[in-house]
Amino acid sequence: MPASAIHYCRRCGAPTARRLPDDGDTRQRDVCTACGLVHYQNPLLVVGTLPFAPDGRVLLCQRDIEPRKGLWTLPAGFMELGETLRGGALRETSEEAALEAGRHVRPGALFSVISVPQVGQVHVFYLAPLLEECLRQGLPGGFGHETRQTRLFAESQAPWPQLAFETVRLTLQHFFDDWRAGCLGVHEQELPS
Ligand SMILES: [Zn+2]
């Protein structure tokens, strides 16, 4: 993915020029013509969880915002500065699915890591087993504006044609495959594969 141009310096506002920095860097960067600040651009991390019930059903969120409004996804979003990977995944799970760690889900193991270089992102999902108590009382509501509803899906009932993101589809497929095999692993891959 080519970096999109940053035309004005983030520090002083002067125009930038796309060139090799003077420090031996081998990539063209937007360098400030006045103060010399080099504007690095790096991939973003998307972090989330795969909440699942003891019977192997998976919780999905129906998106209520663009892009891909109305489609289904796992709770996930951009990691924030100051967060850990796992902390960001659990925050997104709380915001988008109203599932709190310790109360509704148990923070589980790392499950999938998928590089998507074409959009400059890496998507990371953790397992999040739903607690019995949460299932007894019904899935919590009260999630933010990003989610219309949450629901549990078995593999055969999953909304495969209505999934919002390819990384979600791959992560779900790995989960159901592993579940049938009786062992949840760790999956690292890239898109397009
Ligand atoms: Zn500058």
Short mmCIF file of C-alpha atoms and ligand atoms in Angstrom, two decimals:
data_model
loop_
_atom_site.label_atom_id
_atom_site.label_comp_id
_atom_site.label_asym_id
_atom_site.label_seq_id
_atom_site.Cartn_x
_atom_site.Cartn_y
_atom_site.Cartn_z
CA MET A 1 0.00 0.00 0.00
CA PRO A 2 1.61 3.31 -1.03
CA ALA A 3 1.48 5.92 1.71
CA SER A 4 -1.01 8.70 0.97
CA ALA A 5 0.73 12.05 0.81
CA ILE A 6 0.91 14.30 3.85
CA HIS A 7 1.11 17.74 2.22
CA TYR A 8 1.76 19.95 5.24
CA CYS A 9 4.04 19.48 8.20
CA ARG A 10 2.37 18.19 11.36
CA ARG A 11 4.74 20.29 13.49
CA CYS A 12 5.11 23.64 11.71
CA GLY A 13 2.55 23.65 8.88
CA ALA A 14 5.06 24.25 6.06
CA PRO A 15 4.73 22.24 2.81
CA THR A 16 6.38 18.83 2.66
CA ALA A 17 8.27 17.15 -0.18
CA ARG A 18 8.26 13.43 -0.99
CA ARG A 19 11.90 12.32 -0.90
CA LEU A 20 14.41 10.02 0.75
CA PRO A 21 15.26 11.34 4.22
CA ASP A 22 18.93 12.18 4.84
CA ASP A 23 19.46 9.48 7.48
CA GLY A 24 20.04 6.52 5.16
CA ASP A 25 16.35 5.56 5.05
CA THR A 26 15.52 3.55 1.92
CA ARG A 27 11.88 4.65 1.57
CA GLN A 28 10.49 7.91 0.25
CA ARG A 29 8.79 9.93 3.00
CA ASP A 30 7.03 13.27 3.23
CA VAL A 31 9.75 15.51 4.67
CA CYS A 32 9.05 19.06 5.86
CA THR A 33 10.77 21.64 3.65
CA ALA A 34 11.13 24.03 6.62
CA CYS A 35 11.85 22.10 9.82
CA GLY A 36 12.90 18.77 8.33
CA LEU A 37 10.38 16.62 10.21
CA VAL A 38 10.04 13.19 8.56
CA HIS A 39 6.40 11.99 8.46
CA TYR A 40 6.49 8.22 8.94
CA GLN A 41 3.38 6.20 8.13
CA ASN A 42 2.98 2.71 9.56
CA PRO A 43 0.31 0.00 9.65
CA LEU A 44 -2.59 0.17 12.09
CA LEU A 45 -3.66 -2.61 14.43
CA VAL A 46 -7.29 -3.75 14.57
CA VAL A 47 -7.97 -5.74 17.74
CA GLY A 48 -11.00 -7.76 18.74
CA THR A 49 -12.36 -10.94 20.26
CA LEU A 50 -14.26 -14.04 19.26
CA PRO A 51 -16.83 -14.57 22.05
CA PHE A 52 -18.19 -18.13 22.05
CA ALA A 53 -20.58 -20.29 24.06
CA PRO A 54 -19.78 -23.72 25.55
CA ASP A 55 -21.77 -25.33 22.71
CA GLY A 56 -19.53 -23.72 20.07
CA ARG A 57 -21.87 -20.95 18.97
CA VAL A 58 -20.16 -17.62 18.24
CA LEU A 59 -21.39 -14.15 19.11
CA LEU A 60 -21.58 -11.70 16.21
CA CYS A 61 -22.52 -8.02 16.17
CA GLN A 62 -24.74 -6.53 13.48
CA ARG A 63 -23.18 -3.23 12.49
CA ASP A 64 -25.35 -0.11 12.79
CA ILE A 65 -22.80 2.30 11.27
CA GLU A 66 -21.06 2.67 7.92
CA PRO A 67 -19.05 1.16 6.43
CA ARG A 68 -20.94 -2.09 5.91
CA LYS A 69 -23.97 -1.11 7.96
CA GLY A 70 -26.30 -4.06 8.56
CA LEU A 71 -23.58 -6.65 8.04
CA TRP A 72 -22.24 -8.92 10.79
CA THR A 73 -18.85 -8.79 12.46
CA LEU A 74 -16.87 -9.78 15.52
CA PRO A 75 -16.38 -6.99 18.09
CA ALA A 76 -13.16 -5.26 16.96
CA GLY A 77 -11.68 -1.87 16.20
CA PHE A 78 -8.53 0.22 16.05
CA MET A 79 -6.13 -0.13 18.97
CA GLU A 80 -5.65 3.15 20.87
CA LEU A 81 -2.39 4.65 22.07
CA GLY A 82 -1.58 3.57 25.61
CA GLU A 83 -3.42 0.26 25.30
CA THR A 84 -2.15 -3.28 25.29
CA LEU A 85 -3.25 -5.58 22.47
CA ARG A 86 -5.47 -7.58 24.81
CA GLY A 87 -6.72 -4.46 26.59
CA GLY A 88 -7.81 -2.96 23.28
CA ALA A 89 -9.56 -6.15 22.25
CA LEU A 90 -11.50 -6.24 25.52
CA ARG A 91 -12.41 -2.55 25.28
CA GLU A 92 -13.86 -3.09 21.81
CA THR A 93 -15.76 -6.12 23.12
CA SER A 94 -17.26 -3.98 25.87
CA GLU A 95 -18.13 -1.10 23.50
CA GLU A 96 -19.55 -3.09 20.59
CA ALA A 97 -21.02 -6.15 22.32
CA ALA A 98 -21.56 -4.91 25.93
CA LEU A 99 -19.56 -7.92 27.13
CA GLU A 100 -17.37 -7.12 30.15
CA ALA A 101 -14.29 -9.19 30.96
CA GLY A 102 -14.86 -11.18 34.14
CA ARG A 103 -18.59 -10.54 34.15
CA HIS A 104 -19.71 -11.84 30.74
CA VAL A 105 -16.57 -13.24 29.10
CA ARG A 106 -13.27 -14.73 30.21
CA PRO A 107 -10.23 -13.19 28.47
CA GLY A 108 -8.89 -16.09 26.40
CA ALA A 109 -5.91 -16.99 24.26
CA LEU A 110 -4.64 -15.30 21.11
CA PHE A 111 -6.48 -16.90 18.17
CA SER A 112 -5.81 -15.19 14.83
CA VAL A 113 -3.36 -12.65 13.40
CA ILE A 114 -4.04 -11.57 9.82
CA SER A 115 -1.90 -9.06 7.90
CA VAL A 116 -3.75 -6.99 5.30
CA PRO A 117 -0.92 -5.04 3.62
CA GLN A 118 -3.16 -3.61 0.89
CA VAL A 119 -4.90 -1.43 3.50
CA GLY A 120 -1.92 -1.17 5.88
CA GLN A 121 -3.57 -3.07 8.74
CA VAL A 122 -3.01 -6.10 10.95
CA HIS A 123 -6.13 -7.71 12.49
CA VAL A 124 -5.73 -9.61 15.77
CA PHE A 125 -8.45 -11.64 17.53
CA TYR A 126 -8.47 -13.23 20.98
CA LEU A 127 -10.78 -15.97 22.15
CA ALA A 128 -13.38 -14.85 24.72
CA PRO A 129 -15.39 -17.74 26.24
CA LEU A 130 -18.82 -16.53 27.37
CA LEU A 131 -19.49 -17.20 31.04
CA GLU A 132 -22.39 -19.50 31.97
CA GLU A 133 -23.93 -16.75 34.04
CA CYS A 134 -24.10 -14.43 31.04
CA LEU A 135 -25.79 -17.10 28.93
CA ARG A 136 -28.32 -17.89 31.68
CA GLN A 137 -29.35 -14.26 31.95
CA GLY A 138 -29.36 -13.62 28.21
CA LEU A 139 -26.91 -11.56 26.19
CA PRO A 140 -26.53 -8.05 27.58
CA GLY A 141 -27.86 -5.06 25.67
CA GLY A 142 -26.71 -1.50 26.14
CA PHE A 143 -23.95 -1.53 23.54
CA GLY A 144 -22.96 1.66 21.76
CA HIS A 145 -24.33 3.18 18.59
CA GLU A 146 -22.06 1.01 16.45
CA THR A 147 -24.07 -2.16 17.06
CA ARG A 148 -27.73 -2.86 16.19
CA GLN A 149 -27.90 -6.28 17.89
CA THR A 150 -25.76 -9.21 18.99
CA ARG A 151 -26.61 -12.86 18.40
CA LEU A 152 -25.14 -16.32 18.83
CA PHE A 153 -24.64 -18.37 15.67
CA ALA A 154 -23.80 -22.02 15.10
CA GLU A 155 -21.67 -22.71 12.03
CA SER A 156 -24.64 -23.80 9.91
CA GLN A 157 -26.66 -20.69 10.82
CA ALA A 158 -23.86 -18.12 10.52
CA PRO A 159 -24.59 -15.24 8.13
CA TRP A 160 -21.70 -16.14 5.82
CA PRO A 161 -22.80 -13.95 2.87
CA GLN A 162 -23.48 -11.01 5.21
CA LEU A 163 -20.14 -10.80 7.01
CA ALA A 164 -18.59 -7.32 7.06
CA PHE A 165 -14.91 -8.22 6.70
CA GLU A 166 -12.82 -10.97 5.14
CA THR A 167 -10.63 -11.23 8.27
CA VAL A 168 -13.79 -11.96 10.28
CA ARG A 169 -14.83 -14.67 7.82
CA LEU A 170 -11.39 -16.31 8.02
CA THR A 171 -11.32 -16.12 11.82
CA LEU A 172 -14.80 -17.67 12.08
CA GLN A 173 -13.87 -20.43 9.64
CA HIS A 174 -10.74 -21.26 11.67
CA PHE A 175 -12.81 -21.36 14.83
CA PHE A 176 -15.47 -23.70 13.50
CA ASP A 177 -12.82 -25.95 11.90
CA ASP A 178 -10.87 -26.08 15.18
CA TRP A 179 -14.05 -26.65 17.18
CA ARG A 180 -14.97 -29.68 15.07
CA ALA A 181 -11.39 -30.98 15.45
CA GLY A 182 -11.59 -30.50 19.23
CA CYS A 183 -8.60 -28.18 19.55
CA LEU A 184 -8.46 -24.37 19.31
CA GLY A 185 -5.12 -23.29 17.81
CA VAL A 186 -3.42 -20.05 16.78
CA HIS A 187 -3.68 -18.89 13.16
CA GLU A 188 -1.35 -16.46 11.43
CA GLN A 189 -1.82 -15.55 7.78
CA GLU A 190 -2.04 -12.73 5.29
CA LEU A 191 -4.59 -11.36 2.84
CA PRO A 192 -4.87 -11.87 -0.01
CA SER A 193 -3.55 -15.37 0.67
ZN ZN B 1 7.91 21.40 9.66
#
